[in-house]
PDB file of C-alpha atoms and ligand atoms in Angstrom:
ATOM      1  CA  MET A 289      61.509 180.116 108.299  1.00 74.00           C
ATOM      2  CA  LYS A 290      62.615 176.663 107.230  1.00 89.00           C
ATOM      3  CA  ILE A 291      64.685 176.120 110.334  1.00 95.00           C
ATOM      4  CA  ARG A 292      63.234 176.067 113.807  1.00 95.00           C
ATOM      5  CA  LYS A 293      64.413 175.776 117.358  1.00 96.00           C
ATOM      6  CA  GLU A 294      65.340 172.189 118.369  1.00 96.00           C
ATOM      7  CA  ASP A 295      66.011 171.181 114.750  1.00 97.00           C
ATOM      8  CA  ASN A 296      69.131 169.201 114.012  1.00 97.00           C
ATOM      9  CA  VAL A 297      71.211 170.786 111.301  1.00 97.00           C
ATOM     10  CA  LEU A 298      74.410 170.243 109.375  1.00 98.00           C
ATOM     11  CA  VAL A 299      76.795 173.127 108.804  1.00 98.00           C
ATOM     12  CA  ILE A 300      77.632 173.307 105.103  1.00 97.00           C
ATOM     13  CA  ALA A 301      79.870 176.365 104.964  1.00 96.00           C
ATOM     14  CA  GLY A 302      82.287 178.294 107.114  1.00 93.00           C
ATOM     15  CA  LYS A 303      84.874 177.214 109.647  1.00 93.00           C
ATOM     16  CA  ASP A 304      82.602 174.609 111.243  1.00 97.00           C
ATOM     17  CA  LYS A 305      81.627 172.987 107.965  1.00 98.00           C
ATOM     18  CA  GLY A 306      80.619 169.361 108.519  1.00 98.00           C
ATOM     19  CA  LYS A 307      79.551 169.788 112.118  1.00 97.00           C
ATOM     20  CA  LYS A 308      76.106 168.838 113.276  1.00 97.00           C
ATOM     21  CA  GLY A 309      74.199 170.400 116.074  1.00 97.00           C
ATOM     22  CA  LYS A 310      70.884 171.377 117.497  1.00 98.00           C
ATOM     23  CA  ILE A 311      69.378 174.790 116.976  1.00 98.00           C
ATOM     24  CA  ARG A 312      69.279 176.694 120.219  1.00 97.00           C
ATOM     25  CA  PHE A 313      67.895 179.925 118.928  1.00 97.00           C
ATOM     26  CA  VAL A 314      66.618 181.460 115.710  1.00 97.00           C
ATOM     27  CA  TYR A 315      67.005 185.112 114.833  1.00 97.00           C
ATOM     28  CA  PRO A 316      64.506 185.532 111.984  1.00 94.00           C
ATOM     29  CA  ARG A 317      65.250 189.183 111.322  1.00 95.00           C
ATOM     30  CA  GLN A 318      68.979 188.627 110.951  1.00 96.00           C
ATOM     31  CA  ASN A 319      68.506 185.300 109.173  1.00 96.00           C
ATOM     32  CA  ARG A 320      70.796 183.735 111.736  1.00 97.00           C
ATOM     33  CA  VAL A 321      70.714 180.714 113.969  1.00 98.00           C
ATOM     34  CA  LEU A 322      72.548 179.707 117.097  1.00 98.00           C
ATOM     35  CA  ILE A 323      73.661 176.077 117.091  1.00 98.00           C
ATOM     36  CA  GLU A 324      74.930 174.028 120.010  1.00 97.00           C
ATOM     37  CA  GLY A 325      78.722 173.713 119.840  1.00 96.00           C
ATOM     38  CA  VAL A 326      79.055 175.483 116.500  1.00 97.00           C
ATOM     39  CA  ASN A 327      80.954 178.698 115.813  1.00 97.00           C
ATOM     40  CA  MET A 328      82.469 178.929 119.255  1.00 95.00           C
ATOM     41  CA  ILE A 329      84.036 182.256 119.999  1.00 92.00           C
ATOM     42  CA  LYS A 330      86.093 183.414 122.903  1.00 88.00           C
ATOM     43  CA  THR A 331      84.735 186.464 124.505  1.00 80.00           C
ATOM     44  CA  HIS A 332      85.604 188.666 127.421  1.00 77.00           C
ATOM     45  CA  SER A 333      82.628 188.804 129.697  1.00 67.00           C
ATOM     46  CA  ARG A 334      81.901 191.935 131.533  1.00 65.00           C
ATOM     47  CA  ALA A 335      80.756 191.666 135.086  1.00 60.00           C
ATOM     48  CA  ARG A 336      77.018 191.417 134.929  1.00 62.00           C
ATOM     49  CA  GLN A 337      74.601 190.673 137.702  1.00 60.00           C
ATOM     50  CA  GLN A 338      73.435 187.294 136.390  1.00 62.00           C
ATOM     51  CA  VAL A 339      76.829 186.081 135.234  1.00 59.00           C
ATOM     52  CA  LYS A 340      79.347 185.928 137.991  1.00 61.00           C
ATOM     53  CA  GLN A 341      81.995 184.237 135.849  1.00 63.00           C
ATOM     54  CA  ALA A 342      84.478 186.842 134.687  1.00 66.00           C
ATOM     55  CA  GLY A 343      87.265 186.771 132.153  1.00 76.00           C
ATOM     56  CA  LEU A 344      87.553 184.697 129.019  1.00 81.00           C
ATOM     57  CA  ILE A 345      84.605 182.476 128.248  1.00 84.00           C
ATOM     58  CA  GLU A 346      83.676 180.451 125.202  1.00 88.00           C
ATOM     59  CA  ARG A 347      80.257 180.630 123.709  1.00 90.00           C
ATOM     60  CA  GLU A 348      78.439 180.043 120.468  1.00 94.00           C
ATOM     61  CA  ALA A 349      77.918 182.839 117.991  1.00 96.00           C
ATOM     62  CA  PRO A 350      75.038 182.862 115.521  1.00 97.00           C
ATOM     63  CA  ILE A 351      75.734 181.861 111.927  1.00 97.00           C
ATOM     64  CA  ASN A 352      73.852 182.620 108.762  1.00 97.00           C
ATOM     65  CA  ILE A 353      70.930 180.364 108.038  1.00 96.00           C
ATOM     66  CA  SER A 354      72.127 179.767 104.477  1.00 95.00           C
ATOM     67  CA  ASN A 355      75.173 177.990 105.908  1.00 97.00           C
ATOM     68  CA  VAL A 356      73.126 175.204 107.438  1.00 97.00           C
ATOM     69  CA  MET A 357      70.962 172.393 106.153  1.00 97.00           C
ATOM     70  CA  LEU A 358      68.234 170.692 108.083  1.00 97.00           C
ATOM     71  CA  VAL A 359      68.924 167.058 108.885  1.00 97.00           C
ATOM     72  CA  CYS A 360      65.803 165.042 108.200  1.00 96.00           C
ATOM     73  CA  THR A 361      64.523 163.187 111.243  1.00 93.00           C
ATOM     74  CA  ARG A 362      63.104 160.423 109.051  1.00 94.00           C
ATOM     75  CA  CYS A 363      65.865 159.570 106.586  1.00 96.00           C
ATOM     76  CA  ASN A 364      68.675 161.141 108.630  1.00 94.00           C
ATOM     77  CA  LYS A 365      70.130 162.951 105.624  1.00 95.00           C
ATOM     78  CA  PRO A 366      70.715 166.652 105.141  1.00 95.00           C
ATOM     79  CA  ALA A 367      67.528 167.658 103.434  1.00 93.00           C
ATOM     80  CA  ARG A 368      66.162 170.398 101.311  1.00 94.00           C
ATOM     81  CA  VAL A 369      62.948 171.545 102.853  1.00 95.00           C
ATOM     82  CA  GLY A 370      59.662 171.943 101.097  1.00 95.00           C
ATOM     83  CA  PHE A 371      56.226 172.822 102.331  1.00 95.00           C
ATOM     84  CA  LYS A 372      52.942 171.057 102.043  1.00 95.00           C
ATOM     85  CA  ILE A 373      49.427 172.027 103.013  1.00 95.00           C
ATOM     86  CA  LEU A 374      47.536 169.251 104.738  1.00 94.00           C
ATOM     87  CA  ASP A 375      43.846 168.513 104.230  1.00 95.00           C
ATOM     88  CA  ASP A 376      43.047 170.254 107.500  1.00 96.00           C
ATOM     89  CA  GLY A 377      44.815 173.398 106.309  1.00 96.00           C
ATOM     90  CA  ARG A 378      47.953 173.003 108.357  1.00 95.00           C
ATOM     91  CA  LYS A 379      51.220 173.866 106.647  1.00 94.00           C
ATOM     92  CA  VAL A 380      53.996 171.411 107.359  1.00 95.00           C
ATOM     93  CA  ARG A 381      57.579 171.096 106.283  1.00 96.00           C
ATOM     94  CA  ILE A 382      58.563 168.126 104.185  1.00 96.00           C
ATOM     95  CA  CYS A 383      61.881 166.542 103.395  1.00 97.00           C
ATOM     96  CA  ARG A 384      62.507 166.682  99.682  1.00 95.00           C
ATOM     97  CA  SER A 385      64.462 163.463  99.577  1.00 94.00           C
ATOM     98  CA  CYS A 386      62.070 161.118 101.424  1.00 96.00           C
ATOM     99  CA  LYS A 387      58.925 163.304 101.075  1.00 95.00           C
ATOM    100  CA  GLU A 388      58.017 162.752 104.706  1.00 94.00           C
ATOM    101  CA  ALA A 389      56.452 165.478 106.813  1.00 93.00           C
ATOM    102  CA  LEU A 390      58.856 166.828 109.416  1.00 91.00           C
ATOM    103  CA  ASP A 391      56.484 168.582 111.776  1.00 85.00           C
TER     104      ASP A 391
HETATM  105 ZN1   ZN B1381      63.982 162.693 104.740  1.00 86.23          ZN
END
């Protein structure tokens, strides 16, 4: 996975195109990510034990990982991600525009 939890990403497709947000959750099997404040949907909550709030609530829905780009923490630009193996054998992600390691 190129995208991880806590990453900042830019949405590049879909109704929230242009929005930035932080990854809250990654669903590797579905290739989807949940991003703070992105792809809000209104949903009717059923009465569950943990959630006392009933009725219409707004929450984020996961979007496809191909619709987001990682925002580089070094150069602050949406970046294509590459990988690099360090001398100690660790595999880290790198930003392809500034070549800096992201992990
Ligand atoms: Zn960069």
